[in-house]
Short mmCIF file of N, CA and C in Angstrom, two decimals:
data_model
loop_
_atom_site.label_atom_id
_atom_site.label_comp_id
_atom_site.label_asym_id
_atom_site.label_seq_id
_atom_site.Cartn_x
_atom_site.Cartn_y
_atom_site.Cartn_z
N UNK A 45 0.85 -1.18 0.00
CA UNK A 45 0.00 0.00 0.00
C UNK A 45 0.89 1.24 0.00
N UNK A 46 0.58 2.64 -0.81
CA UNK A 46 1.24 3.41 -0.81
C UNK A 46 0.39 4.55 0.01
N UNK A 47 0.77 5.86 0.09
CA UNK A 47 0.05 6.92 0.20
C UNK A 47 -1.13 7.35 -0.64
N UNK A 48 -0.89 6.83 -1.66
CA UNK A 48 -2.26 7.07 -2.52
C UNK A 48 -3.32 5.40 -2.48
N UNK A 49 -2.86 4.92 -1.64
CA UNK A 49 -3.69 3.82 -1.43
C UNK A 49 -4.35 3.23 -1.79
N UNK A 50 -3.51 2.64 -3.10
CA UNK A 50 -3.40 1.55 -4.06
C UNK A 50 -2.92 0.30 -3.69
N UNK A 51 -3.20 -0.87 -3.37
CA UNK A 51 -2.61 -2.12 -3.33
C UNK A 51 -2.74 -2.93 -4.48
N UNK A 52 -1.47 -3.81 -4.68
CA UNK A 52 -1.18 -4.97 -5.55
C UNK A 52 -0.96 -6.08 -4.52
N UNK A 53 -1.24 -7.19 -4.59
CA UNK A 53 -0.86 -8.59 -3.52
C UNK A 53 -1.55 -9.64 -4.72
N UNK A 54 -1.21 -11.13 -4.48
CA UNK A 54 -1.67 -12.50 -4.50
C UNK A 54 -2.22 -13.20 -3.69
N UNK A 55 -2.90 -13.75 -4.46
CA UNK A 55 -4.07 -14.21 -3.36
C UNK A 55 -4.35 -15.78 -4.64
N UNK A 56 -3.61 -16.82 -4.04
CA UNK A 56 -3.67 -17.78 -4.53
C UNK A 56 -2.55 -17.53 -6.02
N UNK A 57 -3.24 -17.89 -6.94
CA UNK A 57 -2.47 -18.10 -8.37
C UNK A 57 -2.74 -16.65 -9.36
N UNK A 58 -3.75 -15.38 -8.46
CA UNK A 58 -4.39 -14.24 -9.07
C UNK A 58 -3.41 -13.20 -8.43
N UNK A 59 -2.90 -12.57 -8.98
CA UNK A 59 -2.05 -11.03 -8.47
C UNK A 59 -3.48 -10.11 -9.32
N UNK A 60 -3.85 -9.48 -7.84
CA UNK A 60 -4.65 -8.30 -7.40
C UNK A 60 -4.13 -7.11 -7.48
N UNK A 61 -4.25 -6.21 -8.10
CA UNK A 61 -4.42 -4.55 -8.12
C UNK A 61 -6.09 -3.89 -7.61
N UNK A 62 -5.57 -2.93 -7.04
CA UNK A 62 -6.93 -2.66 -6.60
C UNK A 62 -6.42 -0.81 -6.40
N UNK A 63 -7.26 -0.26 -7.45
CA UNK A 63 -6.64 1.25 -7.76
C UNK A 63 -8.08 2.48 -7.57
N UNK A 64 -8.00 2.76 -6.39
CA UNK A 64 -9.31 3.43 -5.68
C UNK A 64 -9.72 4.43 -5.94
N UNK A 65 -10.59 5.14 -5.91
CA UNK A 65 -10.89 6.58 -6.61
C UNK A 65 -9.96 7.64 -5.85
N UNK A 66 -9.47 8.53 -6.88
CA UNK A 66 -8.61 9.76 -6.30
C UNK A 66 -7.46 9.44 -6.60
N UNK A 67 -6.98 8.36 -7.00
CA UNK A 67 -5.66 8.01 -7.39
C UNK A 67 -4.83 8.52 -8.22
N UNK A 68 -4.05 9.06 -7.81
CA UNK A 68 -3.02 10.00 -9.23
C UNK A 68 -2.91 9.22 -10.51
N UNK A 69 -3.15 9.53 -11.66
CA UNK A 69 -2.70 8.59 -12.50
C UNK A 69 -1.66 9.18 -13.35
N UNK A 70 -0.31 9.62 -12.85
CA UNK A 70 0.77 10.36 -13.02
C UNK A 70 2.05 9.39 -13.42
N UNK A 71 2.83 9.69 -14.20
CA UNK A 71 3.89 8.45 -14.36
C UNK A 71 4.84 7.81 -13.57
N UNK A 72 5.06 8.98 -11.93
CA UNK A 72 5.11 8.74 -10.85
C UNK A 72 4.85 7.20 -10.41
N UNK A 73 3.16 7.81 -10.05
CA UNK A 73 2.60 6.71 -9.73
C UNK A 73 2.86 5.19 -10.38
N UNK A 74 2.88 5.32 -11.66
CA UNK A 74 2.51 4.17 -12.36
C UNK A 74 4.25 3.62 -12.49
N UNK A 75 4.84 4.42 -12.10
CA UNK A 75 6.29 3.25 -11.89
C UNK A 75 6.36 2.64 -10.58
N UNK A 76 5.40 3.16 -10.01
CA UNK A 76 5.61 2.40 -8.47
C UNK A 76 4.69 1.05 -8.69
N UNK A 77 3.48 1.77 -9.21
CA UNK A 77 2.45 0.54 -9.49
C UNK A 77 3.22 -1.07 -10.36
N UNK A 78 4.40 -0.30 -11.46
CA UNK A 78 4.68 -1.32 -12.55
C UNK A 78 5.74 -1.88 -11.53
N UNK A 79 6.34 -1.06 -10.56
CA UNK A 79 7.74 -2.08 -10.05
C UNK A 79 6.70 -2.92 -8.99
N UNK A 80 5.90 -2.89 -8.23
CA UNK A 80 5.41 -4.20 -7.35
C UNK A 80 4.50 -5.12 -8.37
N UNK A 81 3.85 -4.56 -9.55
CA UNK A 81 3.53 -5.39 -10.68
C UNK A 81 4.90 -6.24 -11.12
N UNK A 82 5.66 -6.26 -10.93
CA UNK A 82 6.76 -7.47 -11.76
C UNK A 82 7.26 -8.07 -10.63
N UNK A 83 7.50 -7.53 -9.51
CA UNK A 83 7.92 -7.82 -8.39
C UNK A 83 6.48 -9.25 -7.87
N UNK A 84 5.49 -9.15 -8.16
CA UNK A 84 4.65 -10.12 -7.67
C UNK A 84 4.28 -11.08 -9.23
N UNK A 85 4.17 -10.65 -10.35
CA UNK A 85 4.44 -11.46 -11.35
C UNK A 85 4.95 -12.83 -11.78
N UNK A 86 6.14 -12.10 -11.14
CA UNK A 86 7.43 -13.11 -11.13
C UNK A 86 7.09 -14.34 -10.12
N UNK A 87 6.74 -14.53 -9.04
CA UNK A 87 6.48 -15.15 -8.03
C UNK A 87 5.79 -16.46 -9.39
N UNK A 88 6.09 -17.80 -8.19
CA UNK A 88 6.06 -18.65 -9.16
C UNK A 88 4.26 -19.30 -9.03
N UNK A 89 3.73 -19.71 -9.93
CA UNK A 89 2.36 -20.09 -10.23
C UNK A 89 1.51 -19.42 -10.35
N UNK A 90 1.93 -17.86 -10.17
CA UNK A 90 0.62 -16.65 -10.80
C UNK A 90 0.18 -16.67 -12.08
N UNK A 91 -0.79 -16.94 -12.65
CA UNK A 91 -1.14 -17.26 -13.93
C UNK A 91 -2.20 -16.01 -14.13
N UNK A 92 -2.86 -15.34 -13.30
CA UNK A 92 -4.07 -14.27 -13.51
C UNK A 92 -3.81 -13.05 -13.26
N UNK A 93 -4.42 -12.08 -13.50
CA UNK A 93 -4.39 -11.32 -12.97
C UNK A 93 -6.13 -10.39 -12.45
N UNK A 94 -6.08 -9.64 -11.70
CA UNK A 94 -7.48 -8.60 -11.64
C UNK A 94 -7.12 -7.08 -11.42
N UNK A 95 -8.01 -6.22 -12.35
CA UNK A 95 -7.45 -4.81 -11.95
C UNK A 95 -8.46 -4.57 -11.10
N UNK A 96 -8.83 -3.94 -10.06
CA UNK A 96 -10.59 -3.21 -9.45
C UNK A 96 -9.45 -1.77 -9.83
N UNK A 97 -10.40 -1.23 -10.69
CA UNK A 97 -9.76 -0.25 -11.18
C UNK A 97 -11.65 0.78 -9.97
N UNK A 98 -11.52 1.81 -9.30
CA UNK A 98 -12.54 2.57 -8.70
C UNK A 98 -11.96 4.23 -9.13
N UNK A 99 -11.21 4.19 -9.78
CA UNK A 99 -10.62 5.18 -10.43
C UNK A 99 -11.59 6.42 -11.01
N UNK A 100 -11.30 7.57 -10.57
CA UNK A 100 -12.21 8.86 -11.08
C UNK A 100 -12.68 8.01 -12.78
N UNK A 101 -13.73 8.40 -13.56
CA UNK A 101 -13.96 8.12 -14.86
C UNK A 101 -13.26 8.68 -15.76
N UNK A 102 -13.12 10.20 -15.92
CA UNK A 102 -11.97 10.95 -16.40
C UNK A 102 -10.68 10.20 -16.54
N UNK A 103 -10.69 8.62 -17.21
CA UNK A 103 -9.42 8.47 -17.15
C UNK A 103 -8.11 8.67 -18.46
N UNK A 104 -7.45 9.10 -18.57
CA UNK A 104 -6.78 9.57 -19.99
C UNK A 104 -6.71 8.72 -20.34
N UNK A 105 -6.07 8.96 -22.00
CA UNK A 105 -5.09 7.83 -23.19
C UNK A 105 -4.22 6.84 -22.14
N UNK A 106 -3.13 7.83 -21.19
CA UNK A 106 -1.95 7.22 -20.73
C UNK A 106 -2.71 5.63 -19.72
N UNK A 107 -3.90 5.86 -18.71
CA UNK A 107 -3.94 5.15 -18.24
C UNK A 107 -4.29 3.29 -19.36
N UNK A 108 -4.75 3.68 -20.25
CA UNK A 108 -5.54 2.95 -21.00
C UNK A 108 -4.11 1.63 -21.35
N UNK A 109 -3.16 2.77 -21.80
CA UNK A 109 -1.83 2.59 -22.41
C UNK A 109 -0.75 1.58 -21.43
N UNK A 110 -0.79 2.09 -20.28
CA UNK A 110 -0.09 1.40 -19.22
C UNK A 110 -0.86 0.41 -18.93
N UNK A 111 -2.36 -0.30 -18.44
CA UNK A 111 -3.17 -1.31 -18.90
C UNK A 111 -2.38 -2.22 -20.21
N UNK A 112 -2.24 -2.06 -21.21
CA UNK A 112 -1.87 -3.11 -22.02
C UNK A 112 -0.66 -3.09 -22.01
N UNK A 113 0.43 -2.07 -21.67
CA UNK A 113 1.71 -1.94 -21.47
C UNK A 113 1.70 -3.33 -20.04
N UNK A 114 1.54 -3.52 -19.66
CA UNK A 114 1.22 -4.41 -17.79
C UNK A 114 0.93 -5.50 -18.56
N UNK A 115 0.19 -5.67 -19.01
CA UNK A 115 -0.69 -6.94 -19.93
C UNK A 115 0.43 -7.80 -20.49
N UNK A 116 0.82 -6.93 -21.69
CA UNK A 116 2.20 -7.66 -21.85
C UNK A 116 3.48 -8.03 -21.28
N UNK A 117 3.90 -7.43 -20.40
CA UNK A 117 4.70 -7.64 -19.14
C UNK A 117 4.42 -8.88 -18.43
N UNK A 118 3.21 -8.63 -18.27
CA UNK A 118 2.06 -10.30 -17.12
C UNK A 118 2.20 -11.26 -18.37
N UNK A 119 1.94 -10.95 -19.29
CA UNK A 119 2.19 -12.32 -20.14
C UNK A 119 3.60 -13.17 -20.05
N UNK A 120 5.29 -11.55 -20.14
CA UNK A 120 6.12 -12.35 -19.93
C UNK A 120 6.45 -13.49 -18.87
N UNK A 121 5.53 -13.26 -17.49
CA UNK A 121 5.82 -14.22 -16.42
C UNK A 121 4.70 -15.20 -16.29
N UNK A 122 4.11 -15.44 -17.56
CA UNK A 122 2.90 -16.59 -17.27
C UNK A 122 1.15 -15.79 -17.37
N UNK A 123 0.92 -14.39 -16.89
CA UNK A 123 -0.09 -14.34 -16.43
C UNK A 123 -1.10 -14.06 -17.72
N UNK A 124 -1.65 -15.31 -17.99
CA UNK A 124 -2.55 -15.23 -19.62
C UNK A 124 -4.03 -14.58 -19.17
N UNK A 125 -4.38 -14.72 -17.94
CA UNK A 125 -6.06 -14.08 -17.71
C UNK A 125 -6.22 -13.00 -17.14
N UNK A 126 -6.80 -11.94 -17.58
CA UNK A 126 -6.82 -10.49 -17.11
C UNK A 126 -8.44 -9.98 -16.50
N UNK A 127 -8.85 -9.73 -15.84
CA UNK A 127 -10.19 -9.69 -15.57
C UNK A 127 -10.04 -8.08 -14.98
N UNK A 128 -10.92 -7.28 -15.45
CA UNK A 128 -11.59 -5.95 -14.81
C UNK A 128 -12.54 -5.32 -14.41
N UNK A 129 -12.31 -4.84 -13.01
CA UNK A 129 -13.91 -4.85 -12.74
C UNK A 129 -13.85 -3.51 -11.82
N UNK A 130 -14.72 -2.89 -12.80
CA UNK A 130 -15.54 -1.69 -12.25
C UNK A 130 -16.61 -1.43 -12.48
N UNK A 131 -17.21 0.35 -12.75
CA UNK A 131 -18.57 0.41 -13.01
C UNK A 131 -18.29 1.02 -14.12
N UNK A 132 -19.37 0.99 -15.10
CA UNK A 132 -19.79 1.76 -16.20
C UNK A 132 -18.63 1.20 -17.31
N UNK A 133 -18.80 2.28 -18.57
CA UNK A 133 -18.00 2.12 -19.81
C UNK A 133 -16.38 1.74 -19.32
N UNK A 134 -16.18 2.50 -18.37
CA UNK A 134 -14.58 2.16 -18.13
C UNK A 134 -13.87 0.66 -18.08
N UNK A 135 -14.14 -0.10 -17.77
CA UNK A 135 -13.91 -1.31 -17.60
C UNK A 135 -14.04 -2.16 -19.01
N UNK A 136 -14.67 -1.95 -20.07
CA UNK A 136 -14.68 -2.02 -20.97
C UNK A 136 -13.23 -1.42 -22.16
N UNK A 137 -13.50 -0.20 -21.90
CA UNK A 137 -12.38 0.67 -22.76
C UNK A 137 -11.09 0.28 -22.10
N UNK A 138 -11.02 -0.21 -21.12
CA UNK A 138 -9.26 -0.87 -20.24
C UNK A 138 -9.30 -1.96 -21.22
N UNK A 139 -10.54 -2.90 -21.14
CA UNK A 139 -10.27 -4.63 -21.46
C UNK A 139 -10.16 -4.47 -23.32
N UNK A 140 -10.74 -3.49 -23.58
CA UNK A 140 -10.34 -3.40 -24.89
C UNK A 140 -8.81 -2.95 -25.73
N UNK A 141 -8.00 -2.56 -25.05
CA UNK A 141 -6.49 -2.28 -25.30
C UNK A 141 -5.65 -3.35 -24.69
N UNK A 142 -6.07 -4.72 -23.20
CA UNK A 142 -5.77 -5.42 -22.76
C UNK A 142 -5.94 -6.78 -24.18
N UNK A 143 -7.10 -6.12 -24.95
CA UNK A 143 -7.42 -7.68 -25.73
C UNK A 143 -6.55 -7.64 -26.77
N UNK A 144 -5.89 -6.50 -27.14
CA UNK A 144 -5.43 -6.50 -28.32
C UNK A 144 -3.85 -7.29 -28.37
N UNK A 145 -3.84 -8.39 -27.02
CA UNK A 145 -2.49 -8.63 -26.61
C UNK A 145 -2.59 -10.07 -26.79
N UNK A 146 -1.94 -10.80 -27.71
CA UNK A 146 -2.23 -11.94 -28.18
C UNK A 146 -1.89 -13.14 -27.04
N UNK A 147 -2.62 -14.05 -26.89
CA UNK A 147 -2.12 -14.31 -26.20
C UNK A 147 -3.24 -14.88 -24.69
N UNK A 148 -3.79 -13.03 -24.75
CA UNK A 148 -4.19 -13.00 -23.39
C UNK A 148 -5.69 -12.75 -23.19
N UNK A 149 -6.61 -13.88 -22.09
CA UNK A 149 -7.99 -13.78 -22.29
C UNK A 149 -8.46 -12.33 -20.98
N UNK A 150 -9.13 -11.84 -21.48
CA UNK A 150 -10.05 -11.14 -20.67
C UNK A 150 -11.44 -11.28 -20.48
N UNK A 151 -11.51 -10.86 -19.32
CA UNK A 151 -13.27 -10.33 -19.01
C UNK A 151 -13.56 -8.88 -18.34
N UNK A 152 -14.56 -9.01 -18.30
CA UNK A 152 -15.20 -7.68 -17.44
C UNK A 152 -16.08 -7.61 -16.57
N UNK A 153 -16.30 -7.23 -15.87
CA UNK A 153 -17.44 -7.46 -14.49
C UNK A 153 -17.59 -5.97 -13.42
N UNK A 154 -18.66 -6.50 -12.77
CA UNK A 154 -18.98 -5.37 -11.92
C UNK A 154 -18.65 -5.77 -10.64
N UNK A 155 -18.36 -7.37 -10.53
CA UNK A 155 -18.48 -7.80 -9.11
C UNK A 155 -16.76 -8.91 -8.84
N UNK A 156 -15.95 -8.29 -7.56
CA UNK A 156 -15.01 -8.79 -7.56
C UNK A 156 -14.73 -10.10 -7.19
N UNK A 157 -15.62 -10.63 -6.73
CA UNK A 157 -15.66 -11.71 -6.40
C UNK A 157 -15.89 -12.50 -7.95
N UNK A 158 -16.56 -12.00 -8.59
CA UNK A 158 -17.30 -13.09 -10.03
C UNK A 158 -15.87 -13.11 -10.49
N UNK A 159 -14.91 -11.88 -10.32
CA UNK A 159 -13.49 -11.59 -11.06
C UNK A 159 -12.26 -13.33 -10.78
N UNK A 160 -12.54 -13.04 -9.38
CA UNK A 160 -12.03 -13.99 -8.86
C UNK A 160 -12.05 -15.31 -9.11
N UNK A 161 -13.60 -15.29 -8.70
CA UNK A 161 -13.98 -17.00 -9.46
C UNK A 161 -13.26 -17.55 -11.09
N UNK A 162 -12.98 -16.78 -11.89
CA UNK A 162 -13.09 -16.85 -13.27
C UNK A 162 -11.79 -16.69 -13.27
N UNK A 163 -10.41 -15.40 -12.28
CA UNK A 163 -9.60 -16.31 -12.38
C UNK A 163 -8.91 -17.17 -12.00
N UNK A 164 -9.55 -17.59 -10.95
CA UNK A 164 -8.74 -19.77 -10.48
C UNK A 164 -9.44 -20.60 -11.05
N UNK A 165 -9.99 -20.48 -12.77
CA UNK A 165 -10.38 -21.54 -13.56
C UNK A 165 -9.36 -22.02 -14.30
#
């Protein structure tokens, strides 16, 4: 957890991000986010991943960009299933720059738990 109080952890074979409303989405931030993203990646039998992205809606190009930038990264250490779950259009427009990554399945959801279930299949 940082000051902007964002967590990444594993929880079984799924490495969790969980990125809360108010969150800077500054390049700052997102090198801290990408160094405990590879740092838990790497760990051996993580195959999934989940964003709970609760993030203001206003979210730019860049965030969209670092989403599939991560994607491919998680692929280099195994992680083929990407699941995102928030509210509204956003969660959609993430999983759509995530799909364009060969390779790697996604979904979308409103509920983190359904996230979960789907990825320890």
């Amino acid at each position: 957890m940082t000051g902007s109080d964002w967590e990444l952890y594993t929880q079984e074979n799924v490495l969790v991000a969980k990125f809360p409303e108010g969150m800077p989405a500054d390049e700052e931030e997102f090198a801290k986010v990408n160094e405990r993203f590879e740092e838990l990646a790497a760990r051996d039998g993580v195959t999934s991943h989940i964003s709970f992205v609760q993030m203001d809606d206003a979210l730019h190009e860049g965030v969209y960009e670092k989403a599939a930038e991560a994607a491919r990264v998680g692929k280099t250490y195994g992680i083929t299933k990407w699941a995102m779950v928030s509210e509204g259009i956003k969660k959609m427009a993430i999983a759509s720059s995530i799909k364009e990554i060969d390779g790697v399945e996604t979904t979308t959801t409103s509920s983190f738990d359904d996230a979960m279930e789907w990825a320890r299949e």
